[in-house]
Short mmCIF file of C-alpha atoms in Angstrom, two decimals:
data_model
loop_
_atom_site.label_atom_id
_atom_site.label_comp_id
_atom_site.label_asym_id
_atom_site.label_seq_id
_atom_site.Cartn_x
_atom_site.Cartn_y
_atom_site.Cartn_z
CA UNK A 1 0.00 0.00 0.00
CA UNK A 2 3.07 2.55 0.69
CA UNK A 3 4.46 1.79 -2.73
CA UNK A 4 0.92 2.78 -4.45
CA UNK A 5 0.53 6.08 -2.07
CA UNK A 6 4.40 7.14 -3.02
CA UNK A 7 3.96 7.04 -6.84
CA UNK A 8 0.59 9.34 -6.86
CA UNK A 9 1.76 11.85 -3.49
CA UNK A 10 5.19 12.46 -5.93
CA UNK A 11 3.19 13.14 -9.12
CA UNK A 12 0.97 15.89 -6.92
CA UNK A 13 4.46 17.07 -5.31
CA UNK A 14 6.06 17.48 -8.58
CA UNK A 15 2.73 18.73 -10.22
CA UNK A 16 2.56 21.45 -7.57
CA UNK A 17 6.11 22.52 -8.28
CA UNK A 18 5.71 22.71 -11.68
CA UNK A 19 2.39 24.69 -11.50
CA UNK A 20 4.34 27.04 -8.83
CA UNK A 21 7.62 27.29 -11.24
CA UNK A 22 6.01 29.14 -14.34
CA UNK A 23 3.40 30.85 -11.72
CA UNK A 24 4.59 34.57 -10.79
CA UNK A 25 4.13 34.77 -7.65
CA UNK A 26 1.53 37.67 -6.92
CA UNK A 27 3.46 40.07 -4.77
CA UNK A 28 5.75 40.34 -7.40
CA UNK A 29 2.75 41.88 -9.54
CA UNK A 30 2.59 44.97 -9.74
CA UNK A 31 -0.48 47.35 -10.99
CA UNK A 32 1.79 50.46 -11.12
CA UNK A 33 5.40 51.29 -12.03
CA UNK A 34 7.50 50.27 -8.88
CA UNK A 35 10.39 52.83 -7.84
CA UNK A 36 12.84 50.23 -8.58
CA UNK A 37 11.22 50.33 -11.96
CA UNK A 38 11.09 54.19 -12.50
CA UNK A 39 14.44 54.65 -10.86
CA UNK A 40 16.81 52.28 -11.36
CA UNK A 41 16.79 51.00 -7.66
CA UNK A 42 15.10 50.73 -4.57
CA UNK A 43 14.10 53.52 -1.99
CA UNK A 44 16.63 54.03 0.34
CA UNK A 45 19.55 52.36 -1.78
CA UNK A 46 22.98 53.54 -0.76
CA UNK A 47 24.35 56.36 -2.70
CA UNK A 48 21.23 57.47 -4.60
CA UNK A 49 18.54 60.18 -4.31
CA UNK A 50 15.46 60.84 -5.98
CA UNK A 51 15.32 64.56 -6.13
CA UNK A 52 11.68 66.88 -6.62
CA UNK A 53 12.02 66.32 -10.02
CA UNK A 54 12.14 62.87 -10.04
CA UNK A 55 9.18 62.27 -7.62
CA UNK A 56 7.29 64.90 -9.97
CA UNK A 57 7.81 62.85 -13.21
CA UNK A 58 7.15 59.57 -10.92
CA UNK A 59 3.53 60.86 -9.44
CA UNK A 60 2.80 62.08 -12.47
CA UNK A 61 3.32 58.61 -13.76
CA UNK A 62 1.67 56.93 -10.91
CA UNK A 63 -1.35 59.32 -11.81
CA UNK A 64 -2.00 58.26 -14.69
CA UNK A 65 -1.21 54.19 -13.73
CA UNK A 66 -3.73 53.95 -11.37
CA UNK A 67 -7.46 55.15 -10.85
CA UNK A 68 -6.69 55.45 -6.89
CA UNK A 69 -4.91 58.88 -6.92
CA UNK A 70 -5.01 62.51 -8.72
CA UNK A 71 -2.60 65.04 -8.74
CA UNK A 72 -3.20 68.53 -7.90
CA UNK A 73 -1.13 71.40 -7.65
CA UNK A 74 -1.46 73.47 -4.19
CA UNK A 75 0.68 76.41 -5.52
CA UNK A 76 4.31 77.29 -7.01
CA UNK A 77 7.26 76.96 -5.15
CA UNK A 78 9.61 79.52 -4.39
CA UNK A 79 11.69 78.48 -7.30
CA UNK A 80 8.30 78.50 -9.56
CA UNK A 81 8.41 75.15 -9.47
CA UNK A 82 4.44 73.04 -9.51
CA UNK A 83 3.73 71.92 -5.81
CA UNK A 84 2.47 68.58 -6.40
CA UNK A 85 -0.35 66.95 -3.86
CA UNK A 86 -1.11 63.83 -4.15
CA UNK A 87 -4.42 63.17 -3.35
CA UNK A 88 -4.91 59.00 -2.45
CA UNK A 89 -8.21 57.44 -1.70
CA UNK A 90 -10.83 54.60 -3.30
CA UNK A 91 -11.68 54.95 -6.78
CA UNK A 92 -15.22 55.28 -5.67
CA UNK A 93 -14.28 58.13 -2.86
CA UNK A 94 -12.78 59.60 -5.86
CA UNK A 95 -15.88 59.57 -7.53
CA UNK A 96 -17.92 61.65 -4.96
CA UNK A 97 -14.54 63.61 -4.11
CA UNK A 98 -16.20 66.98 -4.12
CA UNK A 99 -19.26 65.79 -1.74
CA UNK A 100 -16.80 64.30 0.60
CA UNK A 101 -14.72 67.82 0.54
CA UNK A 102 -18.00 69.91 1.08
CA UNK A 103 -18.48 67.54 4.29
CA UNK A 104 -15.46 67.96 5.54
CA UNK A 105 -15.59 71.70 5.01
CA UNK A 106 -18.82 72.06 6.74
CA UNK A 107 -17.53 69.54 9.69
CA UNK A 108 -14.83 72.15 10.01
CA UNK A 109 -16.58 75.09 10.33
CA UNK A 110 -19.27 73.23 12.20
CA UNK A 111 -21.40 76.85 12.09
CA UNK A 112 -25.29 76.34 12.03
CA UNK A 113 -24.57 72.61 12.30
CA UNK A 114 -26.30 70.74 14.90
CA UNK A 115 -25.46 67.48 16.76
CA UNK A 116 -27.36 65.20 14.87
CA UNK A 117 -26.15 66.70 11.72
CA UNK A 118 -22.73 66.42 12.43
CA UNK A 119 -22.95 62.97 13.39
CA UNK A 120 -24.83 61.86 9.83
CA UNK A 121 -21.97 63.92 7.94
CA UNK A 122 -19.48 62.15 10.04
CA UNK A 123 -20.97 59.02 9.15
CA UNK A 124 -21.05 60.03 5.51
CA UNK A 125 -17.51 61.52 5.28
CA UNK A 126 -14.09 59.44 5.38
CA UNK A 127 -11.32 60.63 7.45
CA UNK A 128 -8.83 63.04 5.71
CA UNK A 129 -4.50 63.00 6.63
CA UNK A 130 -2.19 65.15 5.17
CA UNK A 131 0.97 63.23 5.32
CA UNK A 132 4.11 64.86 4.20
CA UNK A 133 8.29 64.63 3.82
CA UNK A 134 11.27 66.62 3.23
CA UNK A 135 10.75 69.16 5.31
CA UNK A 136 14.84 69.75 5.95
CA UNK A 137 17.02 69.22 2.95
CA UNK A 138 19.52 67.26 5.24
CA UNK A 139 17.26 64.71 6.04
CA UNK A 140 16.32 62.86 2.70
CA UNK A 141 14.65 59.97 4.24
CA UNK A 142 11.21 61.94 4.77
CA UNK A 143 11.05 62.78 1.13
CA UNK A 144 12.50 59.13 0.21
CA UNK A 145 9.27 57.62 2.49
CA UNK A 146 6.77 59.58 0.75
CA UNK A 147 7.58 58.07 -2.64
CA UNK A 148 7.60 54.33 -1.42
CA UNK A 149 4.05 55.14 0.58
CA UNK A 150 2.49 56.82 -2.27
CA UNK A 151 3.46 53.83 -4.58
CA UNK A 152 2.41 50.73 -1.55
CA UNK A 153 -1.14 52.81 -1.77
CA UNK A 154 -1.24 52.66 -5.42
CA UNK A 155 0.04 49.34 -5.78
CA UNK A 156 -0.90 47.07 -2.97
CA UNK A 157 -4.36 45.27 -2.80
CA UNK A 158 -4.19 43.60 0.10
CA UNK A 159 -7.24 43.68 3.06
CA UNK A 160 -5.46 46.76 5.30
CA UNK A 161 -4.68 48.66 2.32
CA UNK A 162 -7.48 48.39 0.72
CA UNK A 163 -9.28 49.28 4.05
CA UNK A 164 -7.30 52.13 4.45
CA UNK A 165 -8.13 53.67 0.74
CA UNK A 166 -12.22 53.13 1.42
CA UNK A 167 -11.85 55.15 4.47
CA UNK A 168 -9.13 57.57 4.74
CA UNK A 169 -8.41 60.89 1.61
CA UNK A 170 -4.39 60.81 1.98
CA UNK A 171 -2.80 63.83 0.85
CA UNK A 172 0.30 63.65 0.26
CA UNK A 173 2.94 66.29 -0.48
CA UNK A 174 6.53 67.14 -0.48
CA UNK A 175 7.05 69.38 2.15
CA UNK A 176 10.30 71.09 0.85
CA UNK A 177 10.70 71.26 -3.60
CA UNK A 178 13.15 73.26 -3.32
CA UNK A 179 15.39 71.31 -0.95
CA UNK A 180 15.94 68.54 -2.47
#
């Protein structure tokens, strides 16, 4: 009986190894252009710096990759260079951005808004962060994080991202252009 059961358990063994061999694995898929893929190496890589105008070109690639963030421009920077935002969320907050903004707005000002009001628009509305980096031009990682968070929100699908995106507006922005 152990010589029949050895036969068939190696043909599933090898079966599953061959299915697994020509299988790409699917963190190794990517929806978006990965840094390593726009840059020539990883975040953080010794010796090498993304500057502003390589996160610019990059966002503005990411932008038009995916259908979970939108660029904006929140002014000029001393230099007259565009300050990018980059404004992350779910495709379907996206949808009803400028409902979710009035909320937010009125939330804020919370004038001639009564309890029970603000509770239904807080229901309604998602929760907005404004996440930034590169604040001081001697400290690069800030500005080096921003670019690998922007792409994991574009790019990963996973339960806690995906969580994340149908409840939270990210803005994110380079703190500093001109200092890096």
């Amino acid at each position: 009986m152990t010589k029949r059961l050895l036969p068939s358990a190696f043909s599933a063994v090898a079966a599953a190894a061959f299915a697994f061999a020509f299988t790409t694995p699917v963190a190794a898929q990517h929806r978006v252009t990965t840094p390593e893929q726009q840059f020539g190496h990883e975040i953080g890589a010794d010796y090498v710096l993304p500057n502003y105008e390589a996160l610019h070109a990059y966002w503005i690639k990411l932008a038009g990759e995916s259908d979970r963030m939108i660029l904006d421009t929140i002014g000029d920077t001393e230099e007259g260079r565009p300050h990018l935002q980059a404004i992350i969320t779910s495709p379907e907050n996206h949808a009803r951005i400028d409902r979710l903004r009035e909320i937010s707005r009125t939330l804020a000002k919370a004038e001639g808004v009564s309890e029970a009001e603000a509770r239904a628009l807080a229901l309604e509305g998602k929760a907005t962060v404004w996440i930034d980096g590169g604040l001081h031009a001697t400290e690069v990682l800030g500005a080096q994080q921003l670019m690998e968070m922007v792409f994991r929100l574009n790019d990963y699908t996973d339960a806690e991202t995906l969580r994340i995106l149908d409840n939270v507006i990210i803005l994110a922005t380079h703190a500093n252009p001109d200092g890096h």
